[in-house]
Every structure is written in C-alpha cells, then in structure tokens.
Short mmCIF file of C-alpha atoms in Angstrom, two decimals:
data_model
loop_
_atom_site.label_atom_id
_atom_site.label_comp_id
_atom_site.label_asym_id
_atom_site.label_seq_id
_atom_site.Cartn_x
_atom_site.Cartn_y
_atom_site.Cartn_z
CA UNK A 1 -18.03 135.27 99.19
CA UNK A 2 -14.22 134.38 99.72
CA UNK A 3 -13.55 130.72 98.22
CA UNK A 4 -10.95 130.33 100.65
CA UNK A 5 -12.71 131.37 103.54
CA UNK A 6 -13.23 128.60 106.33
CA UNK A 7 -15.84 128.36 109.22
CA UNK A 8 -16.08 127.10 112.91
CA UNK A 9 -18.70 125.31 114.73
CA UNK A 10 -18.91 125.60 118.69
CA UNK A 11 -21.08 123.00 119.98
CA UNK A 12 -21.62 123.35 123.93
CA UNK A 13 -23.11 122.58 127.11
CA UNK A 14 -23.66 124.54 130.26
CA UNK A 15 -25.03 123.89 133.66
CA UNK A 16 -28.50 125.46 134.12
CA UNK A 17 -27.13 127.08 137.07
CA UNK A 18 -25.88 129.70 137.71
CA UNK A 19 -27.52 131.24 134.73
CA UNK A 20 -24.78 133.84 134.60
CA UNK A 21 -22.70 131.65 132.46
CA UNK A 22 -25.22 130.78 129.80
CA UNK A 23 -26.30 134.55 129.69
CA UNK A 24 -22.39 135.17 129.25
CA UNK A 25 -21.94 132.25 126.43
CA UNK A 26 -25.11 133.98 124.52
CA UNK A 27 -23.83 137.54 124.97
CA UNK A 28 -20.40 136.80 123.31
CA UNK A 29 -21.88 134.89 120.55
CA UNK A 30 -24.18 137.55 119.86
CA UNK A 31 -21.39 139.96 119.83
CA UNK A 32 -19.15 137.99 117.64
CA UNK A 33 -21.95 137.60 115.01
CA UNK A 34 -22.25 133.86 115.31
CA UNK A 35 -25.41 132.32 114.12
CA UNK A 36 -27.31 129.15 116.00
CA UNK A 37 -27.98 126.62 113.48
CA UNK A 38 -29.42 124.55 116.49
CA UNK A 39 -29.83 124.87 120.18
CA UNK A 40 -26.05 125.25 121.76
CA UNK A 41 -24.82 124.80 118.24
CA UNK A 42 -23.41 127.91 116.23
CA UNK A 43 -21.29 128.81 113.47
CA UNK A 44 -19.10 131.74 112.12
CA UNK A 45 -16.71 132.63 109.40
CA UNK A 46 -13.07 132.06 110.80
CA UNK A 47 -11.10 135.50 111.57
CA UNK A 48 -8.13 135.85 114.09
CA UNK A 49 -10.81 138.00 116.42
CA UNK A 50 -13.57 135.37 116.06
CA UNK A 51 -11.34 132.39 116.54
CA UNK A 52 -9.45 133.92 119.62
CA UNK A 53 -12.97 134.60 121.19
CA UNK A 54 -14.21 131.51 120.69
CA UNK A 55 -11.33 129.56 122.07
CA UNK A 56 -11.36 131.94 125.35
CA UNK A 57 -14.99 131.00 125.62
CA UNK A 58 -14.54 127.35 124.93
CA UNK A 59 -12.26 127.58 128.28
CA UNK A 60 -14.85 129.39 130.22
CA UNK A 61 -17.31 127.16 129.41
CA UNK A 62 -15.02 124.09 130.85
CA UNK A 63 -13.77 125.97 133.29
CA UNK A 64 -17.57 126.35 134.76
CA UNK A 65 -18.19 122.48 134.70
CA UNK A 66 -19.52 122.80 131.10
CA UNK A 67 -18.60 121.19 127.64
CA UNK A 68 -17.46 122.63 124.61
CA UNK A 69 -16.44 121.49 121.12
CA UNK A 70 -14.72 123.55 118.66
CA UNK A 71 -14.75 122.19 114.79
CA UNK A 72 -13.23 124.17 112.00
CA UNK A 73 -14.86 123.37 108.46
CA UNK A 74 -12.86 124.09 105.30
CA UNK A 75 -15.77 124.40 103.47
CA UNK A 76 -19.34 123.39 103.39
CA UNK A 77 -21.72 122.75 100.31
CA UNK A 78 -22.67 125.50 98.05
CA UNK A 79 -26.22 125.35 99.01
CA UNK A 80 -25.38 125.40 102.49
CA UNK A 81 -23.00 128.34 102.35
CA UNK A 82 -25.41 130.13 100.47
CA UNK A 83 -28.36 129.63 103.41
CA UNK A 84 -25.60 130.61 106.14
CA UNK A 85 -24.73 133.83 104.11
CA UNK A 86 -28.62 134.88 104.11
CA UNK A 87 -28.67 134.02 107.69
CA UNK A 88 -25.97 136.37 108.47
CA UNK A 89 -26.66 138.81 106.18
CA UNK A 90 -30.75 138.90 107.54
CA UNK A 91 -29.27 139.48 110.94
CA UNK A 92 -26.90 142.37 110.01
CA UNK A 93 -29.88 143.80 107.81
CA UNK A 94 -32.14 143.82 110.88
CA UNK A 95 -29.12 145.56 113.07
CA UNK A 96 -28.42 148.13 110.38
CA UNK A 97 -32.12 149.31 110.33
CA UNK A 98 -32.16 149.94 114.02
CA UNK A 99 -28.96 151.67 113.92
CA UNK A 100 -30.51 153.75 110.80
CA UNK A 101 -33.35 154.53 113.40
CA UNK A 102 -31.06 155.79 115.82
CA UNK A 103 -29.13 157.81 113.25
CA UNK A 104 -32.62 159.38 112.23
CA UNK A 105 -33.42 160.34 115.49
CA UNK A 106 -30.16 162.09 116.23
CA UNK A 107 -30.92 164.15 113.17
CA UNK A 108 -34.35 164.98 114.33
CA UNK A 109 -32.86 166.10 117.54
CA UNK A 110 -30.47 168.15 115.82
CA UNK A 111 -33.11 169.75 113.67
CA UNK A 112 -35.48 170.06 116.49
CA UNK A 113 -33.11 172.09 118.55
CA UNK A 114 -31.93 174.36 115.59
CA UNK A 115 -35.46 175.27 115.08
CA UNK A 116 -35.75 175.90 118.65
CA UNK A 117 -32.97 177.78 118.51
CA UNK A 118 -31.30 175.84 121.55
CA UNK A 119 -27.56 176.81 120.77
CA UNK A 120 -25.68 176.12 123.88
CA UNK A 121 -22.74 174.10 124.66
CA UNK A 122 -24.85 171.85 127.11
CA UNK A 123 -26.54 170.86 123.95
CA UNK A 124 -23.04 170.28 122.14
CA UNK A 125 -21.97 168.04 124.48
CA UNK A 126 -25.15 165.96 124.66
CA UNK A 127 -25.16 165.55 121.05
CA UNK A 128 -21.62 164.67 120.95
CA UNK A 129 -22.12 161.90 123.54
CA UNK A 130 -25.11 160.47 121.20
CA UNK A 131 -22.78 160.53 118.04
CA UNK A 132 -19.87 158.86 120.10
CA UNK A 133 -22.37 155.98 120.82
CA UNK A 134 -23.76 155.48 117.15
CA UNK A 135 -20.30 155.36 115.93
CA UNK A 136 -19.54 152.73 118.49
CA UNK A 137 -22.72 151.29 117.27
CA UNK A 138 -21.81 150.94 113.89
CA UNK A 139 -18.36 149.87 114.62
CA UNK A 140 -19.85 146.77 116.28
CA UNK A 141 -22.26 146.05 113.58
CA UNK A 142 -19.17 146.26 111.02
CA UNK A 143 -17.08 144.02 112.55
CA UNK A 144 -19.56 141.28 112.32
CA UNK A 145 -21.02 142.17 108.94
CA UNK A 146 -19.00 139.28 107.20
CA UNK A 147 -20.61 139.37 103.90
CA UNK A 148 -21.07 143.43 103.42
CA UNK A 149 -24.96 143.09 103.52
CA UNK A 150 -26.74 145.61 101.27
CA UNK A 151 -27.48 148.19 104.13
CA UNK A 152 -23.88 148.52 105.01
CA UNK A 153 -23.48 151.31 102.20
CA UNK A 154 -26.75 153.23 103.52
CA UNK A 155 -25.43 153.08 107.15
CA UNK A 156 -22.22 154.35 106.64
CA UNK A 157 -23.56 157.11 104.58
CA UNK A 158 -26.16 157.89 107.38
CA UNK A 159 -23.38 158.30 109.83
CA UNK A 160 -21.32 160.64 107.76
CA UNK A 161 -24.58 162.79 107.72
CA UNK A 162 -24.75 162.74 111.21
CA UNK A 163 -21.09 163.85 111.51
CA UNK A 164 -21.61 166.60 109.06
CA UNK A 165 -24.82 167.74 110.40
CA UNK A 166 -23.40 167.78 114.10
CA UNK A 167 -20.47 169.60 112.88
CA UNK A 168 -22.42 172.37 111.56
CA UNK A 169 -24.50 172.35 114.59
CA UNK A 170 -21.13 173.00 116.57
CA UNK A 171 -20.39 176.14 114.26
CA UNK A 172 -23.79 177.50 114.72
CA UNK A 173 -23.43 177.31 118.42
CA UNK A 174 -19.90 179.00 118.15
CA UNK A 175 -21.44 181.80 116.11
CA UNK A 176 -24.12 182.65 118.88
CA UNK A 177 -22.75 181.56 122.43
CA UNK A 178 -19.32 181.29 121.55
CA UNK A 179 -18.70 184.84 119.86
CA UNK A 180 -21.02 186.27 122.64
CA UNK A 181 -18.41 184.76 125.52
CA UNK A 182 -15.86 186.38 123.55
CA UNK A 183 -17.23 189.78 123.61
CA UNK A 184 -17.93 189.24 127.21
CA UNK A 185 -14.01 188.76 127.77
CA UNK A 186 -13.23 191.64 125.83
CA UNK A 187 -15.71 194.02 128.01
CA UNK A 188 -14.44 192.69 130.91
CA UNK A 189 -10.61 193.09 129.92
CA UNK A 190 -11.98 196.74 128.68
CA UNK A 191 -13.46 197.22 132.13
CA UNK A 192 -10.37 196.34 134.19
CA UNK A 193 -8.42 198.50 131.78
CA UNK A 194 -10.47 201.45 132.42
CA UNK A 195 -10.37 200.80 136.24
CA UNK A 196 -6.77 200.25 136.00
CA UNK A 197 -6.07 203.83 134.23
CA UNK A 198 -8.63 205.23 136.76
CA UNK A 199 -6.65 203.85 139.65
CA UNK A 200 -3.48 205.41 137.93
CA UNK A 201 -4.81 208.68 137.56
CA UNK A 202 -6.22 208.92 140.97
CA UNK A 203 -2.81 207.88 142.30
#
C-alpha cells in the first residue's frame, strides 16, 4: 500500500422516510467502493473522485434533513490498515468473480453461435452490445479496486480475450454475409448494366 495514502470516513444519518434518499446514499457509496465499518459509517481511501463525490453526498444528506460528518484520517494503525485492505480486496474479488462469469458467458455465446453457423449482422450487433456492457462493468470495478486485488490481472486478460474473440467473429460474419451482399450488389449492377445496354440497343 502507498505509505502516503490517506483515508476518509463518512458518518451519516438520514430520515427513515422517504427511503429514496437512503437508497441513493447507499448506491453512491457502493459505486465508490466505500466499506461500511459500522451502520451508517463507511471508509474509503482518498482520491480526487472519492473526495468530490463524498462532499456532494454530504450536501445531499444535509439538504434532506439528515446529518453527515466527513473525517479525513492521515493514517490508521498498521494492523487496522491491513484489515481494511483485506475487506476492500475481498469485495473486489467477489465483483471480479462475477465479471469473469459474465465474460465466460459471453465467450460461450460466441462459441454457440459459431457452431450453429449464426453468422449474421444481427448477431454482431447483439454481441457488440454485450461486449460494451462488459467493458463498462470492468471499468467500474477497476475504479474502485484501490489495492489491485489478485483477480484484477485475470479479469483484464479475460476482457482482452472477449475482444479478440469478438473481432474474429466479425471477420467470420463478413466472410459469409458481407461477401454475399457484395456479390448481390455486383449482380444487381450487372443486371442494370445489361438492362441499360438492352434499352440502348432497342433505341
């Protein structure tokens, strides 16, 4: 861990109703990768984005009749930091495991479509959308993987594999549907060319 890394602690209290505020606070903290150490008390390493969003979250809570306190901590004890890092990494490992499963599903889908010979542009669009989701998913996890947990390298490699396999699938689709369409266009041009010539001869 970076010896100069500082931490930020958020302690908050929001009214029980409406529940939308509590849910919004919880979702924001989870998206940032903050860790709850007690009920309504969470901690995260300080980054520019984390600090900015927690300050905005504090304002949101206070503007909705809640209470919020932000504390910057320059350093925890070594044992406390080790415990926190383990907690952070365990959460990221669980997220990466879900991501890896999603990536394997993507690769399996490509393989199934290849075996069935479903080489159509429609399949390209569907798989492209799924790959875009995987990329966004990976980026979200990566942004809150403050301590580069053990699964991070494997996840990146699997994403690269998905991109490579999708590229190969596109080439296969073009080699079938794409070239067929090109031949059709060529034939159409030849047809109209012959028709034009025929008309000229009649004239």
